[in-house]
Amino acid sequence: MDINELRNRAEQHYRSGRLPDALDAYTRLCKQTPGDAQAWHMQAAISGMLGQYQQTADCCERAIALAPGAASIYTNYASALIELSRHNDALDALEKALELNPADTNTQTLLGRLHLLMENQTRAAAAFREAFRSAPDNAEAASSLARLLLD
């Protein structure tokens, strides 16, 4: 199977919700095209959906090395690091993601959740406030900020 066929198959599996098949196809695609940051990022994302957080982190590291300016990779990396209880590393990844894309409300919201895990309510509130300011329809940011302000 050529690379384009493999990529198409991986995307079809992913869109159809066949995540183990999609992960297998993206894993094979990464082996055949090790310089493809998007393939590594997709492998990372699907690994995360399947609860394979160390694999997610490893794939994100590969993707970051290939595309260091892609903010979304850092955000996904941080999500995996949080699941692995590597909070300080996750904080570094989120700060880098926000440096690259300061208006990303999903990253701001994840930063707020991380600060809550790290028991820093002041910084959590600031992150949720920034996410809410950027996107007032962000329900998680609004409800999390409200809970912090009412406590």
PDB file of C-alpha atoms in Angstrom:
ATOM      1  CA  MET A   1       0.000   0.000   0.000  1.00  0.00           C
ATOM      2  CA  ASP A   2       1.435   3.393  -0.932  1.00  0.00           C
ATOM      3  CA  ILE A   3       1.652   6.314   1.480  1.00  0.00           C
ATOM      4  CA  ASN A   4      -1.382   8.181   0.094  1.00  0.00           C
ATOM      5  CA  GLU A   5      -3.543   5.074   0.386  1.00  0.00           C
ATOM      6  CA  LEU A   6      -2.332   4.504   3.930  1.00  0.00           C
ATOM      7  CA  ARG A   7      -3.029   8.140   4.864  1.00  0.00           C
ATOM      8  CA  ASN A   8      -6.529   7.918   3.349  1.00  0.00           C
ATOM      9  CA  ARG A   9      -7.223   4.682   5.187  1.00  0.00           C
ATOM     10  CA  ALA A  10      -6.013   6.186   8.473  1.00  0.00           C
ATOM     11  CA  GLU A  11      -8.257   9.220   7.998  1.00  0.00           C
ATOM     12  CA  GLN A  12     -11.251   7.039   7.087  1.00  0.00           C
ATOM     13  CA  HIS A  13     -10.798   4.889  10.180  1.00  0.00           C
ATOM     14  CA  TYR A  14     -10.512   8.015  12.318  1.00  0.00           C
ATOM     15  CA  ARG A  15     -13.605   9.703  10.829  1.00  0.00           C
ATOM     16  CA  SER A  16     -15.562   6.451  11.254  1.00  0.00           C
ATOM     17  CA  GLY A  17     -14.597   6.178  14.914  1.00  0.00           C
ATOM     18  CA  ARG A  18     -12.533   3.039  14.442  1.00  0.00           C
ATOM     19  CA  LEU A  19      -9.776   4.368  16.660  1.00  0.00           C
ATOM     20  CA  PRO A  20      -7.686   1.194  17.110  1.00  0.00           C
ATOM     21  CA  ASP A  21      -7.609   0.751  13.315  1.00  0.00           C
ATOM     22  CA  ALA A  22      -6.803   4.441  12.860  1.00  0.00           C
ATOM     23  CA  LEU A  23      -3.994   4.200  15.410  1.00  0.00           C
ATOM     24  CA  ASP A  24      -2.553   1.179  13.628  1.00  0.00           C
ATOM     25  CA  ALA A  25      -2.673   2.979  10.275  1.00  0.00           C
ATOM     26  CA  TYR A  26      -1.082   6.162  11.671  1.00  0.00           C
ATOM     27  CA  THR A  27       1.603   4.096  13.398  1.00  0.00           C
ATOM     28  CA  ARG A  28       2.457   2.476  10.059  1.00  0.00           C
ATOM     29  CA  LEU A  29       2.333   5.884   8.348  1.00  0.00           C
ATOM     30  CA  CYS A  30       4.787   7.330  10.891  1.00  0.00           C
ATOM     31  CA  LYS A  31       7.167   4.438  10.273  1.00  0.00           C
ATOM     32  CA  GLN A  32       7.026   5.046   6.527  1.00  0.00           C
ATOM     33  CA  THR A  33       7.139   8.858   6.735  1.00  0.00           C
ATOM     34  CA  PRO A  34       9.046   9.688   9.929  1.00  0.00           C
ATOM     35  CA  GLY A  35       9.282  13.361   8.967  1.00  0.00           C
ATOM     36  CA  ASP A  36       5.491  13.873   8.818  1.00  0.00           C
ATOM     37  CA  ALA A  37       4.588  15.992  11.856  1.00  0.00           C
ATOM     38  CA  GLN A  38       0.862  15.778  11.129  1.00  0.00           C
ATOM     39  CA  ALA A  39       0.966  11.963  11.116  1.00  0.00           C
ATOM     40  CA  TRP A  40       2.799  11.965  14.458  1.00  0.00           C
ATOM     41  CA  HIS A  41       0.285  14.448  15.863  1.00  0.00           C
ATOM     42  CA  MET A  42      -2.646  12.322  14.726  1.00  0.00           C
ATOM     43  CA  GLN A  43      -1.035   9.221  16.214  1.00  0.00           C
ATOM     44  CA  ALA A  44      -0.624  11.181  19.450  1.00  0.00           C
ATOM     45  CA  ALA A  45      -4.229  12.408  19.462  1.00  0.00           C
ATOM     46  CA  ILE A  46      -5.675   8.959  18.846  1.00  0.00           C
ATOM     47  CA  SER A  47      -3.382   7.384  21.452  1.00  0.00           C
ATOM     48  CA  GLY A  48      -4.723   9.911  23.930  1.00  0.00           C
ATOM     49  CA  MET A  49      -8.316   9.078  23.032  1.00  0.00           C
ATOM     50  CA  LEU A  50      -7.479   5.456  23.760  1.00  0.00           C
ATOM     51  CA  GLY A  51      -5.895   6.316  27.116  1.00  0.00           C
ATOM     52  CA  GLN A  52      -2.337   5.569  26.016  1.00  0.00           C
ATOM     53  CA  TYR A  53      -0.845   8.710  27.501  1.00  0.00           C
ATOM     54  CA  GLN A  54       2.830   7.771  27.433  1.00  0.00           C
ATOM     55  CA  GLN A  55       2.527   6.976  23.730  1.00  0.00           C
ATOM     56  CA  THR A  56       0.715  10.278  23.271  1.00  0.00           C
ATOM     57  CA  ALA A  57       3.552  12.156  24.959  1.00  0.00           C
ATOM     58  CA  ASP A  58       6.184  10.318  22.927  1.00  0.00           C
ATOM     59  CA  CYS A  59       4.417  11.035  19.631  1.00  0.00           C
ATOM     60  CA  CYS A  60       3.905  14.686  20.578  1.00  0.00           C
ATOM     61  CA  GLU A  61       7.621  15.001  21.275  1.00  0.00           C
ATOM     62  CA  ARG A  62       8.331  13.702  17.766  1.00  0.00           C
ATOM     63  CA  ALA A  63       5.748  16.061  16.253  1.00  0.00           C
ATOM     64  CA  ILE A  64       7.130  19.050  18.191  1.00  0.00           C
ATOM     65  CA  ALA A  65      10.644  18.284  16.946  1.00  0.00           C
ATOM     66  CA  LEU A  66       9.297  18.365  13.383  1.00  0.00           C
ATOM     67  CA  ALA A  67       6.902  21.317  13.763  1.00  0.00           C
ATOM     68  CA  PRO A  68       7.980  23.438  16.741  1.00  0.00           C
ATOM     69  CA  GLY A  69       5.639  26.269  15.761  1.00  0.00           C
ATOM     70  CA  ALA A  70       2.405  24.233  15.992  1.00  0.00           C
ATOM     71  CA  ALA A  71       0.648  25.364  19.176  1.00  0.00           C
ATOM     72  CA  SER A  72      -1.948  22.594  19.117  1.00  0.00           C
ATOM     73  CA  ILE A  73       0.735  19.931  19.469  1.00  0.00           C
ATOM     74  CA  TYR A  74       1.967  21.550  22.692  1.00  0.00           C
ATOM     75  CA  THR A  75      -1.602  21.633  24.030  1.00  0.00           C
ATOM     76  CA  ASN A  76      -2.116  17.945  23.271  1.00  0.00           C
ATOM     77  CA  TYR A  77       1.285  17.205  24.772  1.00  0.00           C
ATOM     78  CA  ALA A  78       0.258  19.024  27.950  1.00  0.00           C
ATOM     79  CA  SER A  79      -2.950  16.978  28.154  1.00  0.00           C
ATOM     80  CA  ALA A  80      -0.934  13.760  28.102  1.00  0.00           C
ATOM     81  CA  LEU A  81       1.558  15.103  30.632  1.00  0.00           C
ATOM     82  CA  ILE A  82      -1.293  16.009  32.985  1.00  0.00           C
ATOM     83  CA  GLU A  83      -2.597  12.440  32.745  1.00  0.00           C
ATOM     84  CA  LEU A  84       0.923  11.228  33.529  1.00  0.00           C
ATOM     85  CA  SER A  85       1.037  13.556  36.591  1.00  0.00           C
ATOM     86  CA  ARG A  86       3.915  15.525  35.089  1.00  0.00           C
ATOM     87  CA  HIS A  87       2.343  18.850  36.001  1.00  0.00           C
ATOM     88  CA  ASN A  88       5.406  21.077  35.767  1.00  0.00           C
ATOM     89  CA  ASP A  89       6.223  19.737  32.302  1.00  0.00           C
ATOM     90  CA  ALA A  90       2.577  20.243  31.304  1.00  0.00           C
ATOM     91  CA  LEU A  91       2.776  23.840  32.524  1.00  0.00           C
ATOM     92  CA  ASP A  92       5.843  24.426  30.341  1.00  0.00           C
ATOM     93  CA  ALA A  93       4.045  22.952  27.315  1.00  0.00           C
ATOM     94  CA  LEU A  94       0.961  25.111  27.887  1.00  0.00           C
ATOM     95  CA  GLU A  95       3.059  28.237  28.268  1.00  0.00           C
ATOM     96  CA  LYS A  96       4.738  27.444  24.939  1.00  0.00           C
ATOM     97  CA  ALA A  97       1.345  26.820  23.297  1.00  0.00           C
ATOM     98  CA  LEU A  98       0.088  30.186  24.537  1.00  0.00           C
ATOM     99  CA  GLU A  99       3.268  31.904  23.410  1.00  0.00           C
ATOM    100  CA  LEU A 100       2.525  30.600  19.912  1.00  0.00           C
ATOM    101  CA  ASN A 101      -1.243  31.189  20.037  1.00  0.00           C
ATOM    102  CA  PRO A 102      -2.274  33.451  22.937  1.00  0.00           C
ATOM    103  CA  ALA A 103      -5.941  33.510  21.938  1.00  0.00           C
ATOM    104  CA  ASP A 104      -6.489  29.735  22.135  1.00  0.00           C
ATOM    105  CA  THR A 105      -9.308  29.397  24.651  1.00  0.00           C
ATOM    106  CA  ASN A 106      -8.976  25.601  24.849  1.00  0.00           C
ATOM    107  CA  THR A 107      -5.364  25.996  25.940  1.00  0.00           C
ATOM    108  CA  GLN A 108      -6.318  28.712  28.446  1.00  0.00           C
ATOM    109  CA  THR A 109      -9.024  26.451  29.857  1.00  0.00           C
ATOM    110  CA  LEU A 110      -6.629  23.507  30.138  1.00  0.00           C
ATOM    111  CA  LEU A 111      -4.167  25.824  31.880  1.00  0.00           C
ATOM    112  CA  GLY A 112      -6.896  26.712  34.369  1.00  0.00           C
ATOM    113  CA  ARG A 113      -7.613  23.036  35.041  1.00  0.00           C
ATOM    114  CA  LEU A 114      -3.898  22.381  35.513  1.00  0.00           C
ATOM    115  CA  HIS A 115      -3.571  25.231  38.011  1.00  0.00           C
ATOM    116  CA  LEU A 116      -6.502  23.756  39.937  1.00  0.00           C
ATOM    117  CA  LEU A 117      -4.706  20.394  40.043  1.00  0.00           C
ATOM    118  CA  MET A 118      -1.620  22.227  41.287  1.00  0.00           C
ATOM    119  CA  GLU A 119      -3.824  23.949  43.907  1.00  0.00           C
ATOM    120  CA  ASN A 120      -3.192  27.451  42.627  1.00  0.00           C
ATOM    121  CA  GLN A 121      -6.664  29.006  42.567  1.00  0.00           C
ATOM    122  CA  THR A 122      -5.384  32.493  41.762  1.00  0.00           C
ATOM    123  CA  ARG A 123      -3.650  31.378  38.582  1.00  0.00           C
ATOM    124  CA  ALA A 124      -6.541  29.070  37.717  1.00  0.00           C
ATOM    125  CA  ALA A 125      -8.954  31.989  37.960  1.00  0.00           C
ATOM    126  CA  ALA A 126      -6.691  34.135  35.759  1.00  0.00           C
ATOM    127  CA  ALA A 127      -6.550  31.421  33.086  1.00  0.00           C
ATOM    128  CA  PHE A 128     -10.309  30.824  33.164  1.00  0.00           C
ATOM    129  CA  ARG A 129     -10.909  34.599  33.086  1.00  0.00           C
ATOM    130  CA  GLU A 130      -8.706  34.924  29.989  1.00  0.00           C
ATOM    131  CA  ALA A 131     -10.490  32.029  28.277  1.00  0.00           C
ATOM    132  CA  PHE A 132     -13.886  33.531  29.127  1.00  0.00           C
ATOM    133  CA  ARG A 133     -12.782  36.991  27.955  1.00  0.00           C
ATOM    134  CA  SER A 134     -11.709  35.543  24.605  1.00  0.00           C
ATOM    135  CA  ALA A 135     -14.755  33.312  24.214  1.00  0.00           C
ATOM    136  CA  PRO A 136     -17.732  34.198  26.430  1.00  0.00           C
ATOM    137  CA  ASP A 137     -19.524  31.091  25.151  1.00  0.00           C
ATOM    138  CA  ASN A 138     -16.842  28.825  26.679  1.00  0.00           C
ATOM    139  CA  ALA A 139     -19.058  27.077  29.228  1.00  0.00           C
ATOM    140  CA  GLU A 140     -16.235  25.342  31.063  1.00  0.00           C
ATOM    141  CA  ALA A 141     -14.291  28.572  31.527  1.00  0.00           C
ATOM    142  CA  ALA A 142     -17.415  30.426  32.686  1.00  0.00           C
ATOM    143  CA  SER A 143     -18.549  27.787  35.171  1.00  0.00           C
ATOM    144  CA  SER A 144     -15.029  27.161  36.504  1.00  0.00           C
ATOM    145  CA  LEU A 145     -14.438  30.869  36.983  1.00  0.00           C
ATOM    146  CA  ALA A 146     -17.787  31.286  38.708  1.00  0.00           C
ATOM    147  CA  ARG A 147     -17.044  28.408  41.111  1.00  0.00           C
ATOM    148  CA  LEU A 148     -13.658  29.898  41.962  1.00  0.00           C
ATOM    149  CA  LEU A 149     -15.103  33.356  42.541  1.00  0.00           C
ATOM    150  CA  LEU A 150     -17.888  31.979  44.755  1.00  0.00           C
ATOM    151  CA  ASP A 151     -15.543  29.934  46.932  1.00  0.00           C
TER     152      ASP A 151
END
